PDB file of N, CA, C and O in Angstrom:
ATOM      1  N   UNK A   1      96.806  39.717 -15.619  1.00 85.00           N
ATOM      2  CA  UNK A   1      96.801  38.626 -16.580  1.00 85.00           C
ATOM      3  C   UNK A   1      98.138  38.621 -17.314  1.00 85.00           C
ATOM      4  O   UNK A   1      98.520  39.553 -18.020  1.00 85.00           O
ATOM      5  N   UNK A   2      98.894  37.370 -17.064  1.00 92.00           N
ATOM      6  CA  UNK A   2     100.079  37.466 -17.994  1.00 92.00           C
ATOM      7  C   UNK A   2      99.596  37.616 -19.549  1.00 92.00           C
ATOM      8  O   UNK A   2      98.502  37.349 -20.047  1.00 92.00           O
ATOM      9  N   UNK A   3     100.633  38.066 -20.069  1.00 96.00           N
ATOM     10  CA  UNK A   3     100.636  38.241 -21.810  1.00 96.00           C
ATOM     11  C   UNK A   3     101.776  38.275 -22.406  1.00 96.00           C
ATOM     12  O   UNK A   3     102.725  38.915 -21.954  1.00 96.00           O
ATOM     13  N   UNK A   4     101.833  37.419 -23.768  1.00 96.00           N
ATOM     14  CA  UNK A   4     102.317  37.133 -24.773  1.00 96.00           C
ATOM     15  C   UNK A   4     102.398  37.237 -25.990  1.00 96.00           C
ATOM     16  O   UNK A   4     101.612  36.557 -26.649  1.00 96.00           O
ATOM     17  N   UNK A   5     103.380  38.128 -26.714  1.00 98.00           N
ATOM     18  CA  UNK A   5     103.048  38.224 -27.376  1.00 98.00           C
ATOM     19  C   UNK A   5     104.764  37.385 -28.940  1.00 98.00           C
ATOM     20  O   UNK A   5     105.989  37.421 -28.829  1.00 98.00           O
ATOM     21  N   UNK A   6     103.927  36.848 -30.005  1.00 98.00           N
ATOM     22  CA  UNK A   6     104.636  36.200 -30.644  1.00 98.00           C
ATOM     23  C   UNK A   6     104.877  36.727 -31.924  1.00 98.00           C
ATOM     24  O   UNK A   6     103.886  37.082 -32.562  1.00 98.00           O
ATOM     25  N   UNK A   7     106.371  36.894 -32.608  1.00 97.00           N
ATOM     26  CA  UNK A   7     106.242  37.972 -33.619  1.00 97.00           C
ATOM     27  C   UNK A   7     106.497  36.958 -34.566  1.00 97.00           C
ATOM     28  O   UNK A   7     107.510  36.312 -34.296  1.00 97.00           O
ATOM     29  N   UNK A   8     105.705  36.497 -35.931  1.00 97.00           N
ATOM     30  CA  UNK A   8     106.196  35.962 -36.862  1.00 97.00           C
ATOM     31  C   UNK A   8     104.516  34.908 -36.989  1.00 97.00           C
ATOM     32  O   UNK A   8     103.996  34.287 -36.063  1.00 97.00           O
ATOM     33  N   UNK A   9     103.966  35.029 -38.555  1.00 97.00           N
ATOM     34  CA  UNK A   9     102.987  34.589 -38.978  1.00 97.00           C
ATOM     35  C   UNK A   9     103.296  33.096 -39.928  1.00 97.00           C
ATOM     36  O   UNK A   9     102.495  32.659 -40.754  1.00 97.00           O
ATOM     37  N   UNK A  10     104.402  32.565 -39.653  1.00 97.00           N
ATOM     38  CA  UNK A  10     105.104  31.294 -39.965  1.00 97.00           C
ATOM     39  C   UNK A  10     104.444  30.456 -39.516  1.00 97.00           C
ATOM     40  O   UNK A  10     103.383  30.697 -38.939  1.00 97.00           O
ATOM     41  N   UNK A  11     105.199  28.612 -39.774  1.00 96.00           N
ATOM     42  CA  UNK A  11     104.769  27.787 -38.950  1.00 96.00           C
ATOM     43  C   UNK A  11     105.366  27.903 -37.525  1.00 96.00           C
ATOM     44  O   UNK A  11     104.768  27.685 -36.471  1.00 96.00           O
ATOM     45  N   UNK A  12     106.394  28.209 -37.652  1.00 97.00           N
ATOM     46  CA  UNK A  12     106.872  28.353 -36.575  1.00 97.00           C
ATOM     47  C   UNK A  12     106.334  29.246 -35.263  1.00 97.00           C
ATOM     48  O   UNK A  12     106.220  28.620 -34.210  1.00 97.00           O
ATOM     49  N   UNK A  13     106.045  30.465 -35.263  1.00 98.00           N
ATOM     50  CA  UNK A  13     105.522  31.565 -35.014  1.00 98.00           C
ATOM     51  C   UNK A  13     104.025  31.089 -34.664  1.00 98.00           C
ATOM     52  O   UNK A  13     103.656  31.225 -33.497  1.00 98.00           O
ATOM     53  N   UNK A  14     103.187  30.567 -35.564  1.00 98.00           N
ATOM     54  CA  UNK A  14     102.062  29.554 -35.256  1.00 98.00           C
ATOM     55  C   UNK A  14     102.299  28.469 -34.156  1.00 98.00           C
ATOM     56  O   UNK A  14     101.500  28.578 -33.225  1.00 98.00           O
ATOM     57  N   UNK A  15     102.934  27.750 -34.068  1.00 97.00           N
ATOM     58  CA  UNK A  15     103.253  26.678 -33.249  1.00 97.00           C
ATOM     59  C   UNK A  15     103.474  27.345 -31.859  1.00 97.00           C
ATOM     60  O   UNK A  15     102.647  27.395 -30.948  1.00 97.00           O
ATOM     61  N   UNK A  16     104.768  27.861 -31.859  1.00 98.00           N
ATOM     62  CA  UNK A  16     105.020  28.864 -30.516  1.00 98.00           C
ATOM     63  C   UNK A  16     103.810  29.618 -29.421  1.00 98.00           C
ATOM     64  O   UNK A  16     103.810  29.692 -28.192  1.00 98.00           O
ATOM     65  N   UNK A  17     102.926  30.065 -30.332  1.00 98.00           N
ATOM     66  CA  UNK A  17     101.757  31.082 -30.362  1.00 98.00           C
ATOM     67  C   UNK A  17     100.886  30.167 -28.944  1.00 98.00           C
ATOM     68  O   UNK A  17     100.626  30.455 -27.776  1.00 98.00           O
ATOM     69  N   UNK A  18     100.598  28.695 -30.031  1.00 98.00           N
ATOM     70  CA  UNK A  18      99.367  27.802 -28.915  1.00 98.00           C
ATOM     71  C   UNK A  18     100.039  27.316 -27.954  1.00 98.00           C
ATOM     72  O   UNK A  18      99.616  27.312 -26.798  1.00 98.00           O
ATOM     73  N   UNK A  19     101.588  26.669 -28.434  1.00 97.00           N
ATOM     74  CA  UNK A  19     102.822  26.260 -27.214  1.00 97.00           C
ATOM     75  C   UNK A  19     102.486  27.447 -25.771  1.00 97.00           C
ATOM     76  O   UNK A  19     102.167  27.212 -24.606  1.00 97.00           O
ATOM     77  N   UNK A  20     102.630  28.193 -26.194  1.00 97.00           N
ATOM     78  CA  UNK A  20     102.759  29.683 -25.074  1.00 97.00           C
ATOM     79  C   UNK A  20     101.436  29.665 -24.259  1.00 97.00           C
ATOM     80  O   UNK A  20     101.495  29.745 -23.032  1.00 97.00           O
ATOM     81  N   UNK A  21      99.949  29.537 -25.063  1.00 97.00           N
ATOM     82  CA  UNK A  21      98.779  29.603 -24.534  1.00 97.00           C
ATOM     83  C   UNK A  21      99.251  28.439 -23.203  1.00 97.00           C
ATOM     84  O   UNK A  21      99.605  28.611 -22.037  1.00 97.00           O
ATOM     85  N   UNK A  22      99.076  27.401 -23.934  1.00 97.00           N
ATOM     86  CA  UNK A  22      99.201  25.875 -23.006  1.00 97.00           C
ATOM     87  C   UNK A  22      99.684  25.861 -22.064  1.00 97.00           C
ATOM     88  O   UNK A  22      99.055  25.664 -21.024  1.00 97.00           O
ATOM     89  N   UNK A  23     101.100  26.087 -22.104  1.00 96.00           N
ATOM     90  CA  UNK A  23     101.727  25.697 -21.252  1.00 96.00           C
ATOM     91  C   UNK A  23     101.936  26.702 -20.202  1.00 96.00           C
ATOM     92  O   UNK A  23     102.278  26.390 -19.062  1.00 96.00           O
ATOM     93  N   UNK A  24     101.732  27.902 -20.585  1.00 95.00           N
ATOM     94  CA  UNK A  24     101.652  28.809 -19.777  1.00 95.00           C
ATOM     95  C   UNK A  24     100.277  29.195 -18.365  1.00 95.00           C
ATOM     96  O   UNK A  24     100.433  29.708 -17.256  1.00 95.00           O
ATOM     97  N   UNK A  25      98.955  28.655 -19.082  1.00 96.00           N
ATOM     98  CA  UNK A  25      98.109  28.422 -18.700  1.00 96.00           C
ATOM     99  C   UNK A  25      98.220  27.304 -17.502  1.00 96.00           C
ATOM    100  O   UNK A  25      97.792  27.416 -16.353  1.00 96.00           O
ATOM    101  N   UNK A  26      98.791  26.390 -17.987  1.00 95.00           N
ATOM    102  CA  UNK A  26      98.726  25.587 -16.707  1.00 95.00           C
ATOM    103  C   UNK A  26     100.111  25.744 -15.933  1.00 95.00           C
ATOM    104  O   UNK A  26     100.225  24.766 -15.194  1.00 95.00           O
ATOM    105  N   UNK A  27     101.255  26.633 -15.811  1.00 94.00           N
ATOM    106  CA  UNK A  27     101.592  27.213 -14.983  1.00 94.00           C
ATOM    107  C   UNK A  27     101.207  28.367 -13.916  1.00 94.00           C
ATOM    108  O   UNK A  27     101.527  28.484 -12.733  1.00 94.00           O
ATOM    109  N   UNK A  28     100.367  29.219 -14.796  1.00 92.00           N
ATOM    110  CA  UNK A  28     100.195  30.696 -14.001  1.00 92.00           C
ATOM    111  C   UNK A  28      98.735  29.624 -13.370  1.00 92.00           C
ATOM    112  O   UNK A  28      98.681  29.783 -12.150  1.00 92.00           O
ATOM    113  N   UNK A  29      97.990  28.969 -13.693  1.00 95.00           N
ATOM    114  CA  UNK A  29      96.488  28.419 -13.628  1.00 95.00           C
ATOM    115  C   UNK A  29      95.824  29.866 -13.357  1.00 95.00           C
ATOM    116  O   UNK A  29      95.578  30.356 -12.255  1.00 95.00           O
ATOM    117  N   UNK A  30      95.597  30.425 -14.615  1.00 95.00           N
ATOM    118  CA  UNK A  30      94.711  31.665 -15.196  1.00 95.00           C
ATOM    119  C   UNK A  30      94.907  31.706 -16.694  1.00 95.00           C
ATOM    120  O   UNK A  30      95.624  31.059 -17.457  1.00 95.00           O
ATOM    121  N   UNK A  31      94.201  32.491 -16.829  1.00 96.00           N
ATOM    122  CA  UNK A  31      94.298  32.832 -18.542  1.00 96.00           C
ATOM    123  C   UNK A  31      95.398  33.662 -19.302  1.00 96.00           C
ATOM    124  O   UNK A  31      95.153  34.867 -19.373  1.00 96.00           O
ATOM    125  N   UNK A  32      96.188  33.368 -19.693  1.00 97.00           N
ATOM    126  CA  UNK A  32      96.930  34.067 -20.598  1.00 97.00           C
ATOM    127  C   UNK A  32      96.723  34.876 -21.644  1.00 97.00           C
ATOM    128  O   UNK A  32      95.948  34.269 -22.384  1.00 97.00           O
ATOM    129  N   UNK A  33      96.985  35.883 -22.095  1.00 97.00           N
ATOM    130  CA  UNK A  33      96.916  36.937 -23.500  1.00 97.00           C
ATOM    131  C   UNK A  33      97.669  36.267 -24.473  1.00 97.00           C
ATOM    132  O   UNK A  33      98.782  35.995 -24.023  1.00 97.00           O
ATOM    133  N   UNK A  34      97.496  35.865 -25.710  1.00 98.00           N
ATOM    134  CA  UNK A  34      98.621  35.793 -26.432  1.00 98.00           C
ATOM    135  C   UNK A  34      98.302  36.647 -27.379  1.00 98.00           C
ATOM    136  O   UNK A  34      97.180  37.123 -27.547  1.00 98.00           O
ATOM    137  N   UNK A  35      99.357  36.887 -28.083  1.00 98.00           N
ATOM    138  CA  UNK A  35      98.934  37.578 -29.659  1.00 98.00           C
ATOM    139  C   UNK A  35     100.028  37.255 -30.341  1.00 98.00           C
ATOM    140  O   UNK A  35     101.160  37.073 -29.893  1.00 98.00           O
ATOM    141  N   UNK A  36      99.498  37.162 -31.904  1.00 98.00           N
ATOM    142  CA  UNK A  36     100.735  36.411 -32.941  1.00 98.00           C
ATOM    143  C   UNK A  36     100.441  37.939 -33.440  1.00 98.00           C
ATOM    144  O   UNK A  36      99.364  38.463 -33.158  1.00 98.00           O
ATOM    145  N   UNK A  37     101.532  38.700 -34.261  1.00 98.00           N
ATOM    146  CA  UNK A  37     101.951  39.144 -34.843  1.00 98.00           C
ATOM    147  C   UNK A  37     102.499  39.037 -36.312  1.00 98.00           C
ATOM    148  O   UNK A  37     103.535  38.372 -36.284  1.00 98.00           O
ATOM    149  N   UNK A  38     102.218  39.406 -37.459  1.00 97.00           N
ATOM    150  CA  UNK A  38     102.590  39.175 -38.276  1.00 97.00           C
ATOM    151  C   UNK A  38     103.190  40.206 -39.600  1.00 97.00           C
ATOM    152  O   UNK A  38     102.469  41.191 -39.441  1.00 97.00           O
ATOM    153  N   UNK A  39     103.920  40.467 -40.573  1.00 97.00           N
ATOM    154  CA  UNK A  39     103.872  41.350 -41.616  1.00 97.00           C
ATOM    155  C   UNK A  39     103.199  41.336 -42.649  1.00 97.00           C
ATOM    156  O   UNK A  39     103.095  42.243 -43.475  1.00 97.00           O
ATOM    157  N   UNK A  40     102.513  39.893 -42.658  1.00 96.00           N
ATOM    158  CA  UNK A  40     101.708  39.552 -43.284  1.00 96.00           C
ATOM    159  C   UNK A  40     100.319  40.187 -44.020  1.00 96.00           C
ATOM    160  O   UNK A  40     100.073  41.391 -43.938  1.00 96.00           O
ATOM    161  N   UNK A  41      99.558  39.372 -44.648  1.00 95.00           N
ATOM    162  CA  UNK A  41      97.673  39.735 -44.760  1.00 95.00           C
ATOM    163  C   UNK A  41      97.459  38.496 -44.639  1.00 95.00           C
ATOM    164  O   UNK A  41      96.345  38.198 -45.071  1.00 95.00           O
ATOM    165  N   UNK A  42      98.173  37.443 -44.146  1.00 95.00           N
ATOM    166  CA  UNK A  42      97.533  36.585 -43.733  1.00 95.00           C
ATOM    167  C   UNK A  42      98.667  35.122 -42.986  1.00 95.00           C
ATOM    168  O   UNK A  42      99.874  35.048 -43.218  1.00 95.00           O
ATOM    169  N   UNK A  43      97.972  34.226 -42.201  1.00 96.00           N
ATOM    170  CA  UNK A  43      98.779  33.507 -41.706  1.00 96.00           C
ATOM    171  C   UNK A  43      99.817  32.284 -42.734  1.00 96.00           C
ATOM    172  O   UNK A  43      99.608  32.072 -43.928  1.00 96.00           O
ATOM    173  N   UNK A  44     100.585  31.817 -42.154  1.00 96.00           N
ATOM    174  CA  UNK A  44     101.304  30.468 -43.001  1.00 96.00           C
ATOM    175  C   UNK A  44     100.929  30.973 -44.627  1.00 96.00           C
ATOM    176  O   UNK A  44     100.019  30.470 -45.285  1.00 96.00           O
ATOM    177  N   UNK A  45     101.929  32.186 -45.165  1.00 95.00           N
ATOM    178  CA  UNK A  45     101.464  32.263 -46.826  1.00 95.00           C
ATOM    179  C   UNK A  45     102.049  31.717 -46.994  1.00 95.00           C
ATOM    180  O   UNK A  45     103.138  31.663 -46.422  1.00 95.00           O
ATOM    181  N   UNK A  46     101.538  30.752 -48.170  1.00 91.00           N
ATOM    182  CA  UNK A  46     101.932  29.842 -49.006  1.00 91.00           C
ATOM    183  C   UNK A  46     101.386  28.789 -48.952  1.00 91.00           C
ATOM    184  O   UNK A  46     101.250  28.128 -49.981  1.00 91.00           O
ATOM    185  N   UNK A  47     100.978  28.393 -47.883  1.00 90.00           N
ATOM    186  CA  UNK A  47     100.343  26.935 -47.232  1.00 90.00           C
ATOM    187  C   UNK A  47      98.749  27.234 -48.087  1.00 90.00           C
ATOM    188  O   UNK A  47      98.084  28.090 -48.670  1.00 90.00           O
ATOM    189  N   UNK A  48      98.776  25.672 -47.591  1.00 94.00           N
ATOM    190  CA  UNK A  48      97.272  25.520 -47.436  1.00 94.00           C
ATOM    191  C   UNK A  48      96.110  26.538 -47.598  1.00 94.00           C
ATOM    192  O   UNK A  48      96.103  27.351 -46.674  1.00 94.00           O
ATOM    193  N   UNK A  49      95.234  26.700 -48.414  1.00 95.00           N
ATOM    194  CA  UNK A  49      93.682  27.871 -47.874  1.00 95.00           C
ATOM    195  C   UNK A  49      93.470  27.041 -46.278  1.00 95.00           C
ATOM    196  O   UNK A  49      93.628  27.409 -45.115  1.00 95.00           O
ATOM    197  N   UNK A  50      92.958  25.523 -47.041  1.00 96.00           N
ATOM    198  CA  UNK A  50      92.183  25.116 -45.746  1.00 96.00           C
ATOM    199  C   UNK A  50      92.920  24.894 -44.577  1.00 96.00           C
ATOM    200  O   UNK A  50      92.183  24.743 -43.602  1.00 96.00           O
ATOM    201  N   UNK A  51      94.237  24.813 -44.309  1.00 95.00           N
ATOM    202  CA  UNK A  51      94.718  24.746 -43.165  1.00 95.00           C
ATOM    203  C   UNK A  51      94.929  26.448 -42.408  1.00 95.00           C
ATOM    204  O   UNK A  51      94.947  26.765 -41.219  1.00 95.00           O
ATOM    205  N   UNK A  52      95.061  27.263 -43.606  1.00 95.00           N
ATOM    206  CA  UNK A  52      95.184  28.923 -42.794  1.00 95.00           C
ATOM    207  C   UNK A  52      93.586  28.779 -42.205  1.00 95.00           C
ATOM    208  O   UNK A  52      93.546  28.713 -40.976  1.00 95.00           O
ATOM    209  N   UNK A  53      92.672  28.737 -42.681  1.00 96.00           N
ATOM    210  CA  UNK A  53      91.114  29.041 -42.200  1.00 96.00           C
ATOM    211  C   UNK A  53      91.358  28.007 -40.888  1.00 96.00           C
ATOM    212  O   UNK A  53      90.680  28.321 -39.909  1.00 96.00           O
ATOM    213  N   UNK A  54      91.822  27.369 -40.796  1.00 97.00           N
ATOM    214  CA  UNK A  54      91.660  25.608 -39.992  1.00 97.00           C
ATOM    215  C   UNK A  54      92.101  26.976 -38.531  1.00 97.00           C
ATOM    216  O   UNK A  54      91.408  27.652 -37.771  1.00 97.00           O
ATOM    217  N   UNK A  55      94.013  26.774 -38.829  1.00 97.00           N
ATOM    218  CA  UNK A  55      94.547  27.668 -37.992  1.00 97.00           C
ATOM    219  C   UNK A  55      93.770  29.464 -37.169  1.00 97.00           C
ATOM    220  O   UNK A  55      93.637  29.904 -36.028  1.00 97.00           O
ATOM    221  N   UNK A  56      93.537  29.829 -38.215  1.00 96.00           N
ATOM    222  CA  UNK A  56      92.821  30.953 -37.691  1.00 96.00           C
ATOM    223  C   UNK A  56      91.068  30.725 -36.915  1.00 96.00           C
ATOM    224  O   UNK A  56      90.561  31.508 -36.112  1.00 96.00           O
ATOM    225  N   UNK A  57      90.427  29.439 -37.450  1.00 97.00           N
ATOM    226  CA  UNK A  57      89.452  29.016 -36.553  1.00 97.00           C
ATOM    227  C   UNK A  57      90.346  28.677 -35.122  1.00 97.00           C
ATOM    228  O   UNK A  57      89.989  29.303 -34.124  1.00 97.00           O
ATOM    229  N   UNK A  58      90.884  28.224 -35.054  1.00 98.00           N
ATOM    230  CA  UNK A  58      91.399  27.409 -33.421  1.00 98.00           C
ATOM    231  C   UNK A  58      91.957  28.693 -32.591  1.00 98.00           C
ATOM    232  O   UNK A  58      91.818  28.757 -31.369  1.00 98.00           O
ATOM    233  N   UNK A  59      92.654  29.797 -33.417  1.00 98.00           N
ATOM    234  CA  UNK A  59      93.138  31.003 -32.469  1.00 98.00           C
ATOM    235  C   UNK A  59      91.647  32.006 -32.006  1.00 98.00           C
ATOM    236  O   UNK A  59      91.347  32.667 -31.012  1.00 98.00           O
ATOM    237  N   UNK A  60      91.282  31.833 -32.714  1.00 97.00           N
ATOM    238  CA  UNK A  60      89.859  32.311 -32.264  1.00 97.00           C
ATOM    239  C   UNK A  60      89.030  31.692 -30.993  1.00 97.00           C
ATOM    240  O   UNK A  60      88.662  32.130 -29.903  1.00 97.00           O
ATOM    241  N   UNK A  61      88.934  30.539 -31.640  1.00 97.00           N
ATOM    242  CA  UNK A  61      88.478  29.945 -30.394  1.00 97.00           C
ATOM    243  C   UNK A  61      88.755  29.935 -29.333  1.00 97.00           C
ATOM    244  O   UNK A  61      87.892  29.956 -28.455  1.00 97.00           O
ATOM    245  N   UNK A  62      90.380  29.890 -29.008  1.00 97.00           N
ATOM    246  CA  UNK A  62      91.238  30.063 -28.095  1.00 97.00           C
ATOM    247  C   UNK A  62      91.533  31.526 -27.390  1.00 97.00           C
ATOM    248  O   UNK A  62      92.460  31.757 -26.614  1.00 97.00           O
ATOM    249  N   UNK A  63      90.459  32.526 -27.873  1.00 97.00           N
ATOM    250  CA  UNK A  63      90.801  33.876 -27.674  1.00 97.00           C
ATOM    251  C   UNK A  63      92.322  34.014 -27.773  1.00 97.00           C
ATOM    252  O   UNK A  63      92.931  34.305 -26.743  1.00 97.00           O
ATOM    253  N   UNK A  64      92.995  33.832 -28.923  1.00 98.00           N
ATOM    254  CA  UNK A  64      93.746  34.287 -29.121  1.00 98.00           C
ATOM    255  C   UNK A  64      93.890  35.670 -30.535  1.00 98.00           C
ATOM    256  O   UNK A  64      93.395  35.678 -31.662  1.00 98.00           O
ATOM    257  N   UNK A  65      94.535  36.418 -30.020  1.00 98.00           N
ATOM    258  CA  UNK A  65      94.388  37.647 -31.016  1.00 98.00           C
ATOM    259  C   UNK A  65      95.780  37.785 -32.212  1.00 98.00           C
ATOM    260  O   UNK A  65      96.924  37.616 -31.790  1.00 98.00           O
ATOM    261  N   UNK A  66      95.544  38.086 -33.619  1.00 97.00           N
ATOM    262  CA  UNK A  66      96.159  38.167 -34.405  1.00 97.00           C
ATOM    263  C   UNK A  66      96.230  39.473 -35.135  1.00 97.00           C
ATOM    264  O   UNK A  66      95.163  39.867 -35.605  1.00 97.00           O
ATOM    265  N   UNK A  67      97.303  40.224 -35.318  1.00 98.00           N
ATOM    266  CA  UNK A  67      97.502  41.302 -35.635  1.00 98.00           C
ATOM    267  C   UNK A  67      98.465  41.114 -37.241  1.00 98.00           C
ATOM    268  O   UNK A  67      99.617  40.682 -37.227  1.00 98.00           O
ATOM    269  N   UNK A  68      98.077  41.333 -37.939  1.00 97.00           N
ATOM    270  CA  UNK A  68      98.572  41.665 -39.234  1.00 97.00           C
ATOM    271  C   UNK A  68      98.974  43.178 -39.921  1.00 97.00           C
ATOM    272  O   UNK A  68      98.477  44.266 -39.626  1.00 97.00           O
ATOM    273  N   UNK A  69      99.982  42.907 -40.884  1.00 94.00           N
ATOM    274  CA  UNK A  69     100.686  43.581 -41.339  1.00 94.00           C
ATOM    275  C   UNK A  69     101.445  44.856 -40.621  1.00 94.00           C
ATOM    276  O   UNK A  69     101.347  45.938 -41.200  1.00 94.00           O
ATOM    277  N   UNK A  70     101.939  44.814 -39.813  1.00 85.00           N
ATOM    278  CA  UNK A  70     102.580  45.293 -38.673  1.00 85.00           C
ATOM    279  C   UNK A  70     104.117  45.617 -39.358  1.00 85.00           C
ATOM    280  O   UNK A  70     105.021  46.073 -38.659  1.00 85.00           O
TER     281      UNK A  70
END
């Protein structure tokens, strides 16, 4: 299984994260690993409550894995 992993709990770092799932997915046509990485305790600080909960519902869903404070 390819894997990915993305260092930075930003928007940016967020964006990259599902970019990587996607597009990668329908190259390899299998499932990809991703994992965001962060230094964080939590995603996009500063933003939004409801858009961090929003974001961290969809990586979930997506079996995608998030590692904090690293």
């Amino acid at each position: 299984m390819p894997k990915v992993v993305v260092c930075g709990g930003g928007a940016a770092g967020v964006e990259l994260a599902f970019a990587f799932k996607r597009r990668w997915e329908d190259v390899f046509k299998k499932t990809v690993e991703v994992t965001l990485c962060t230094t964080d305790k939590e995603l996009l600080v500063g933003g939004d409550a409801f858009l961090r909960q929003e974001i961290v519902r969809k990586l979930q869903e997506k079996n995608m894995k998030v590692i904090y404070g690293v």
